[in-house]
Amino acid sequence: MLTYQHRQQISDFVVFVLYWVALGIASSIGLGTGFHTFILYLGPHVAKVVLAANECNAVPELLPNRWKFHYFGPCPADPTPGVHIGLWTIFKAVFLEAFCWGAGTAIGELPPYFVSRAASIAGQKTDDVDEILADPTNSMSDEDTDQ
């Protein structure tokens, strides 16, 4: 039987994964502004982890936990001088966030793919393609699209 603590951890994990996947989906559709969520969310998160790891000579604890991260725990009281944090250590610290974000971007690319595939199977050109081809400033000609 799952205790309240276990249910809470599972709930926190599911919210964590859905948050990063949703940001990935939002990134693939561009949020309507051209700003991608990597620049707004994932990049700064990775930078915070890298900076904290370099300062502490270890990846500090994510508090209150990894799934509900708000701040880093204190650095170890006796950091080993001259120790360099490796790429693998940083990679392990941010892999799950980056993977979920990347999966979200892939999921966000599926609807346009299926729409264009369905139009291609039906043998039709979409209205957007017709508008582009009708534009006199467009460098594409009918010869380029008939292939």
Coordinates of N, CA and C in Angstrom, one line a residue:
M1 N 0.8 -1.2 0.0 CA 0.0 0.0 0.0 C 0.9 1.2 0.0
L2 N 0.5 2.2 -0.8 CA 1.3 3.4 -0.9 C 0.9 4.4 0.2
T3 N 1.9 4.9 0.9 CA 1.7 5.8 1.9 C 1.5 7.2 1.3
Y4 N 1.1 8.1 2.1 CA 0.9 9.5 1.6 C 2.2 10.1 1.1
Q5 N 3.3 9.8 1.7 CA 4.6 10.3 1.2 C 4.9 9.7 -0.2
H6 N 4.7 8.5 -0.4 CA 4.9 7.9 -1.7 C 4.0 8.5 -2.8
R7 N 2.7 8.6 -2.4 CA 1.8 9.2 -3.4 C 2.2 10.6 -3.7
Q8 N 2.7 11.4 -2.7 CA 3.2 12.8 -3.0 C 4.4 12.8 -3.9
Q9 N 5.3 11.9 -3.7 CA 6.5 11.8 -4.5 C 6.1 11.4 -5.9
I10 N 5.2 10.5 -6.1 CA 4.8 10.2 -7.5 C 4.1 11.3 -8.1
S11 N 3.2 12.0 -7.4 CA 2.5 13.2 -7.9 C 3.5 14.3 -8.3
D12 N 4.5 14.5 -7.4 CA 5.5 15.5 -7.7 C 6.3 15.2 -9.0
F13 N 6.6 13.9 -9.1 CA 7.4 13.5 -10.3 C 6.5 13.6 -11.6
V14 N 5.3 13.3 -11.5 CA 4.4 13.4 -12.7 C 4.2 14.9 -13.1
V15 N 4.1 15.7 -12.1 CA 4.0 17.2 -12.4 C 5.3 17.7 -13.0
F16 N 6.4 17.2 -12.5 CA 7.7 17.6 -13.0 C 7.9 17.2 -14.5
V17 N 7.6 16.0 -14.8 CA 7.7 15.5 -16.2 C 6.7 16.3 -17.1
L18 N 5.5 16.4 -16.7 CA 4.5 17.2 -17.5 C 4.9 18.6 -17.7
Y19 N 5.5 19.2 -16.7 CA 6.0 20.6 -16.8 C 7.0 20.7 -17.9
W20 N 8.0 19.9 -17.9 CA 9.1 20.0 -18.9 C 8.6 19.5 -20.3
V21 N 7.8 18.5 -20.4 CA 7.2 18.1 -21.7 C 6.4 19.3 -22.2
A22 N 5.6 19.9 -21.4 CA 4.7 21.0 -21.9 C 5.6 22.2 -22.3
L23 N 6.7 22.4 -21.7 CA 7.6 23.5 -22.1 C 8.2 23.1 -23.5
G24 N 8.5 21.9 -23.7 CA 9.0 21.4 -24.9 C 8.0 21.6 -26.1
I25 N 6.8 21.2 -25.8 CA 5.7 21.4 -26.8 C 5.6 22.9 -27.1
A26 N 5.6 23.7 -26.1 CA 5.5 25.2 -26.3 C 6.6 25.7 -27.1
S27 N 7.8 25.1 -26.9 CA 9.0 25.5 -27.7 C 8.8 25.2 -29.1
S28 N 8.3 24.0 -29.5 CA 8.1 23.7 -30.9 C 7.1 24.5 -31.6
I29 N 6.1 25.1 -30.8 CA 5.1 26.0 -31.5 C 5.5 27.4 -31.3
G30 N 6.6 27.7 -30.6 CA 7.2 29.0 -30.6 C 6.5 30.0 -29.6
L31 N 5.5 29.6 -28.9 CA 4.8 30.5 -28.0 C 4.2 31.7 -28.7
G32 N 4.3 31.7 -30.0 CA 3.8 32.9 -30.7 C 4.7 34.1 -30.7
T33 N 5.8 34.0 -30.1 CA 6.7 35.2 -30.0 C 8.0 34.9 -30.6
G34 N 8.3 33.7 -31.0 CA 9.6 33.4 -31.5 C 10.6 33.0 -30.5
F35 N 10.3 33.3 -29.2 CA 11.2 32.9 -28.1 C 10.9 31.4 -27.8
H36 N 12.0 30.7 -27.7 CA 11.8 29.3 -27.4 C 12.0 29.1 -25.9
T37 N 11.4 28.0 -25.4 CA 11.4 27.8 -24.0 C 12.8 27.4 -23.5
F38 N 13.7 27.0 -24.5 CA 15.1 26.7 -24.1 C 15.7 27.9 -23.5
I39 N 15.5 29.0 -24.2 CA 16.1 30.3 -23.8 C 15.5 30.8 -22.5
L40 N 14.2 30.5 -22.3 CA 13.5 31.1 -21.2 C 13.6 30.2 -19.9
Y41 N 13.6 28.8 -20.1 CA 13.5 27.9 -19.0 C 14.7 26.9 -18.9
L42 N 14.9 26.1 -19.9 CA 15.9 25.0 -19.8 C 17.3 25.6 -19.7
G43 N 17.6 26.5 -20.6 CA 19.0 27.1 -20.6 C 19.4 27.7 -19.3
P44 N 18.5 28.6 -18.7 CA 18.8 29.1 -17.4 C 18.9 28.1 -16.3
H45 N 18.1 27.0 -16.4 CA 18.2 25.9 -15.4 C 19.5 25.2 -15.4
V46 N 19.9 24.9 -16.6 CA 21.2 24.2 -16.8 C 22.4 25.2 -16.3
A47 N 22.3 26.4 -16.7 CA 23.3 27.4 -16.2 C 23.4 27.5 -14.7
K48 N 22.2 27.5 -14.1 CA 22.2 27.6 -12.6 C 22.9 26.3 -12.0
V49 N 22.6 25.2 -12.6 CA 23.2 23.9 -12.0 C 24.7 24.0 -12.3
V50 N 25.2 24.4 -13.4 CA 26.6 24.5 -13.7 C 27.3 25.5 -12.8
L51 N 26.7 26.7 -12.7 CA 27.3 27.7 -11.8 C 27.4 27.2 -10.3
A52 N 26.3 26.6 -9.9 CA 26.3 26.1 -8.5 C 27.3 25.0 -8.3
A53 N 27.4 24.1 -9.3 CA 28.4 23.0 -9.2 C 29.8 23.5 -9.2
N54 N 30.1 24.5 -10.0 CA 31.4 25.0 -10.1 C 31.8 25.7 -8.8
E55 N 30.8 26.4 -8.2 CA 31.1 27.1 -6.9 C 31.3 26.1 -5.8
C56 N 30.5 25.0 -5.7 CA 30.6 24.1 -4.6 C 31.6 22.9 -4.9
N57 N 32.1 22.8 -6.1 CA 32.9 21.6 -6.5 C 32.1 20.3 -6.4
A58 N 30.8 20.4 -6.5 CA 29.9 19.3 -6.5 C 28.5 19.8 -6.9
V59 N 27.7 19.0 -7.4 CA 26.3 19.4 -7.6 C 25.6 19.5 -6.3
P60 N 25.2 20.7 -5.8 CA 24.5 20.8 -4.6 C 23.1 20.1 -4.6
E61 N 22.6 19.9 -3.4 CA 21.3 19.3 -3.3 C 20.2 20.3 -3.8
L62 N 19.3 19.8 -4.6 CA 18.2 20.6 -5.1 C 17.0 20.5 -4.0
L63 N 16.6 21.7 -3.5 CA 15.7 21.7 -2.4 C 14.4 22.3 -2.9
P64 N 13.2 22.0 -2.4 CA 13.0 20.9 -1.4 C 13.2 19.5 -1.9
N65 N 13.1 19.3 -3.2 CA 13.6 18.0 -3.8 C 13.8 18.3 -5.3
R66 N 14.2 17.3 -6.0 CA 14.5 17.5 -7.5 C 13.2 17.8 -8.2
W67 N 12.1 17.3 -7.8 CA 10.9 17.4 -8.6 C 10.2 18.8 -8.3
K68 N 10.5 19.4 -7.2 CA 9.9 20.7 -6.8 C 11.1 21.7 -6.5
F69 N 12.1 21.7 -7.4 CA 13.3 22.5 -7.1 C 13.0 24.0 -7.1
H70 N 13.4 24.6 -6.0 CA 13.3 26.1 -5.8 C 14.6 26.7 -5.6
Y71 N 15.5 26.0 -4.9 CA 16.8 26.6 -4.6 C 17.8 25.5 -4.3
F72 N 19.1 25.8 -4.2 CA 20.1 24.8 -3.9 C 20.4 24.8 -2.4
G73 N 20.8 23.6 -2.0 CA 21.2 23.4 -0.6 C 22.6 24.1 -0.4
P74 N 23.0 24.2 0.8 CA 24.3 24.8 1.1 C 25.4 23.9 0.5
C75 N 26.5 24.5 0.1 CA 27.7 23.8 -0.4 C 28.3 23.0 0.8
P76 N 29.0 21.9 0.5 CA 29.6 21.2 1.5 C 30.6 22.1 2.3
A77 N 30.6 21.8 3.6 CA 31.4 22.7 4.5 C 32.9 22.6 4.2
D78 N 33.4 21.5 3.7 CA 34.8 21.3 3.4 C 35.0 20.9 1.9
P79 N 34.8 21.8 1.0 CA 35.0 21.4 -0.4 C 36.4 21.1 -0.7
T80 N 36.6 20.1 -1.5 CA 38.0 19.7 -1.9 C 38.5 20.7 -2.9
P81 N 39.6 21.4 -2.6 CA 40.2 22.4 -3.5 C 40.8 21.7 -4.7
G82 N 40.7 22.4 -5.9 CA 41.3 21.9 -7.1 C 40.5 20.8 -7.8
V83 N 39.4 20.4 -7.3 CA 38.5 19.4 -7.9 C 37.7 20.1 -9.0
H84 N 37.7 19.5 -10.2 CA 36.9 20.1 -11.2 C 35.7 19.2 -11.5
I85 N 34.6 19.8 -11.7 CA 33.3 19.1 -12.0 C 33.4 18.7 -13.4
G86 N 33.1 17.4 -13.7 CA 33.2 16.9 -15.1 C 31.9 17.1 -15.8
L87 N 32.0 17.0 -17.1 CA 30.8 17.1 -18.0 C 29.7 16.0 -17.6
W88 N 30.2 14.8 -17.3 CA 29.3 13.7 -17.0 C 28.5 14.0 -15.7
T89 N 29.1 14.6 -14.7 CA 28.4 15.0 -13.5 C 27.3 16.0 -13.8
I90 N 27.6 17.0 -14.6 CA 26.6 18.0 -15.0 C 25.5 17.4 -15.8
F91 N 25.9 16.5 -16.7 CA 24.9 15.8 -17.6 C 23.9 15.1 -16.8
K92 N 24.4 14.3 -15.8 CA 23.5 13.5 -15.0 C 22.6 14.4 -14.2
A93 N 23.0 15.6 -13.8 CA 22.2 16.5 -13.0 C 21.1 17.1 -13.8
V94 N 21.2 17.3 -15.1 CA 20.2 18.0 -15.9 C 19.6 17.1 -17.0
F95 N 20.0 15.8 -17.0 CA 19.5 15.0 -18.1 C 18.0 14.8 -18.2
L96 N 17.4 14.6 -17.1 CA 15.9 14.3 -17.1 C 15.1 15.5 -17.6
E97 N 15.5 16.7 -17.1 CA 14.9 17.9 -17.6 C 15.0 18.1 -19.1
A98 N 16.3 17.9 -19.5 CA 16.6 18.1 -21.0 C 15.9 17.0 -21.8
F99 N 15.8 15.8 -21.3 CA 15.2 14.7 -22.1 C 13.7 15.0 -22.2
C100 N 13.0 15.4 -21.1 CA 11.6 15.6 -21.1 C 11.3 16.8 -22.0
W101 N 12.1 17.9 -22.0 CA 11.9 19.0 -22.8 C 12.1 18.6 -24.3
G102 N 13.1 17.8 -24.6 CA 13.3 17.4 -26.0 C 12.2 16.5 -26.5
A103 N 11.7 15.6 -25.6 CA 10.5 14.8 -26.0 C 9.3 15.7 -26.3
G104 N 9.1 16.7 -25.5 CA 8.0 17.7 -25.7 C 8.2 18.4 -27.1
T105 N 9.4 18.8 -27.5 CA 9.6 19.4 -28.8 C 9.2 18.4 -29.9
A106 N 9.6 17.2 -29.7 CA 9.3 16.2 -30.7 C 7.8 16.0 -30.8
I107 N 7.1 15.9 -29.7 CA 5.6 15.8 -29.7 C 5.0 17.0 -30.3
G108 N 5.5 18.1 -30.1 CA 4.9 19.4 -30.7 C 5.1 19.4 -32.2
E109 N 6.0 18.7 -32.7 CA 6.2 18.7 -34.2 C 5.3 17.7 -34.9
L110 N 4.6 16.8 -34.2 CA 3.8 15.8 -34.8 C 2.5 16.4 -35.5
P111 N 1.8 17.3 -34.9 CA 0.5 17.8 -35.6 C 0.8 18.4 -36.9
P112 N 1.8 19.3 -37.1 CA 2.1 19.8 -38.4 C 2.5 18.7 -39.4
Y113 N 3.3 17.8 -38.9 CA 3.7 16.7 -39.8 C 2.5 15.9 -40.3
F114 N 1.6 15.5 -39.4 CA 0.4 14.7 -39.8 C -0.5 15.5 -40.7
V115 N -0.6 16.8 -40.5 CA -1.5 17.6 -41.4 C -0.9 17.7 -42.8
S116 N 0.4 17.9 -42.9 CA 1.1 18.0 -44.2 C 1.1 16.6 -44.9
R117 N 1.3 15.6 -44.1 CA 1.2 14.2 -44.7 C -0.1 13.9 -45.2
A118 N -1.2 14.3 -44.5 CA -2.5 14.0 -44.9 C -2.8 14.8 -46.2
A119 N -2.4 16.0 -46.3 CA -2.5 16.8 -47.5 C -1.8 16.2 -48.7
S120 N -0.6 15.7 -48.4 CA 0.2 15.1 -49.4 C -0.4 13.8 -50.0
I121 N -0.9 13.0 -49.0 CA -1.6 11.8 -49.4 C -2.9 12.1 -50.3
A122 N -3.6 13.1 -49.9 CA -4.8 13.5 -50.6 C -4.4 14.1 -52.0
G123 N -3.2 14.5 -52.2 CA -2.8 15.0 -53.4 C -3.1 16.5 -53.6
Q124 N -3.3 17.2 -52.5 CA -3.7 18.6 -52.5 C -2.6 19.4 -52.0
K125 N -2.6 20.7 -52.5 CA -1.7 21.7 -51.9 C -2.5 22.5 -50.9
T126 N -1.8 22.8 -49.8 CA -2.5 23.6 -48.8 C -2.6 25.1 -49.2
D127 N -3.5 25.8 -48.6 CA -3.7 27.2 -48.9 C -2.5 28.0 -48.7
D128 N -1.7 27.7 -47.7 CA -0.5 28.4 -47.4 C 0.5 28.3 -48.5
V129 N 0.6 27.1 -49.1 CA 1.5 26.9 -50.2 C 1.1 27.7 -51.4
D130 N -0.2 27.7 -51.7 CA -0.7 28.5 -52.8 C -0.4 30.0 -52.6
E131 N -0.6 30.5 -51.4 CA -0.3 31.9 -51.1 C 1.2 32.2 -51.3
I132 N 2.1 31.3 -50.9 CA 3.5 31.5 -51.1 C 3.8 31.5 -52.6
L133 N 3.2 30.6 -53.3 CA 3.5 30.5 -54.8 C 3.0 31.7 -55.5
A134 N 1.8 32.3 -55.0 CA 1.2 33.4 -55.7 C 2.0 34.7 -55.4
D135 N 2.8 34.8 -54.4 CA 3.5 36.0 -54.0 C 4.5 36.3 -55.1
P136 N 4.5 37.5 -55.7 CA 5.4 37.8 -56.8 C 6.8 38.0 -56.3
T137 N 7.0 38.3 -55.0 CA 8.4 38.5 -54.4 C 9.0 37.2 -54.1
N138 N 8.3 36.1 -54.2 CA 8.8 34.8 -53.9 C 9.7 34.3 -55.0
S139 N 10.9 33.7 -54.6 CA 11.8 33.2 -55.5 C 11.5 31.8 -56.0
M140 N 10.6 31.1 -55.4 CA 10.2 29.8 -55.9 C 9.3 29.9 -57.1
S141 N 9.6 29.0 -58.0 CA 8.7 29.0 -59.2 C 8.0 27.7 -59.2
D142 N 7.0 27.6 -60.2 CA 6.3 26.3 -60.3 C 7.1 25.1 -60.6
E143 N 8.2 25.4 -61.3 CA 9.1 24.3 -61.7 C 9.8 23.7 -60.4
D144 N 10.0 24.5 -59.4 CA 10.6 24.0 -58.2 C 9.6 23.2 -57.4
T145 N 8.4 23.4 -57.5 CA 7.4 22.7 -56.7 C 6.8 21.5 -57.4
D146 N 7.0 21.3 -58.6 CA 6.5 20.2 -59.4 C 7.3 18.9 -59.3
Q147 N 8.4 18.9 -58.6 CA 9.2 17.8 -58.5 C 8.7 16.7 -57.7

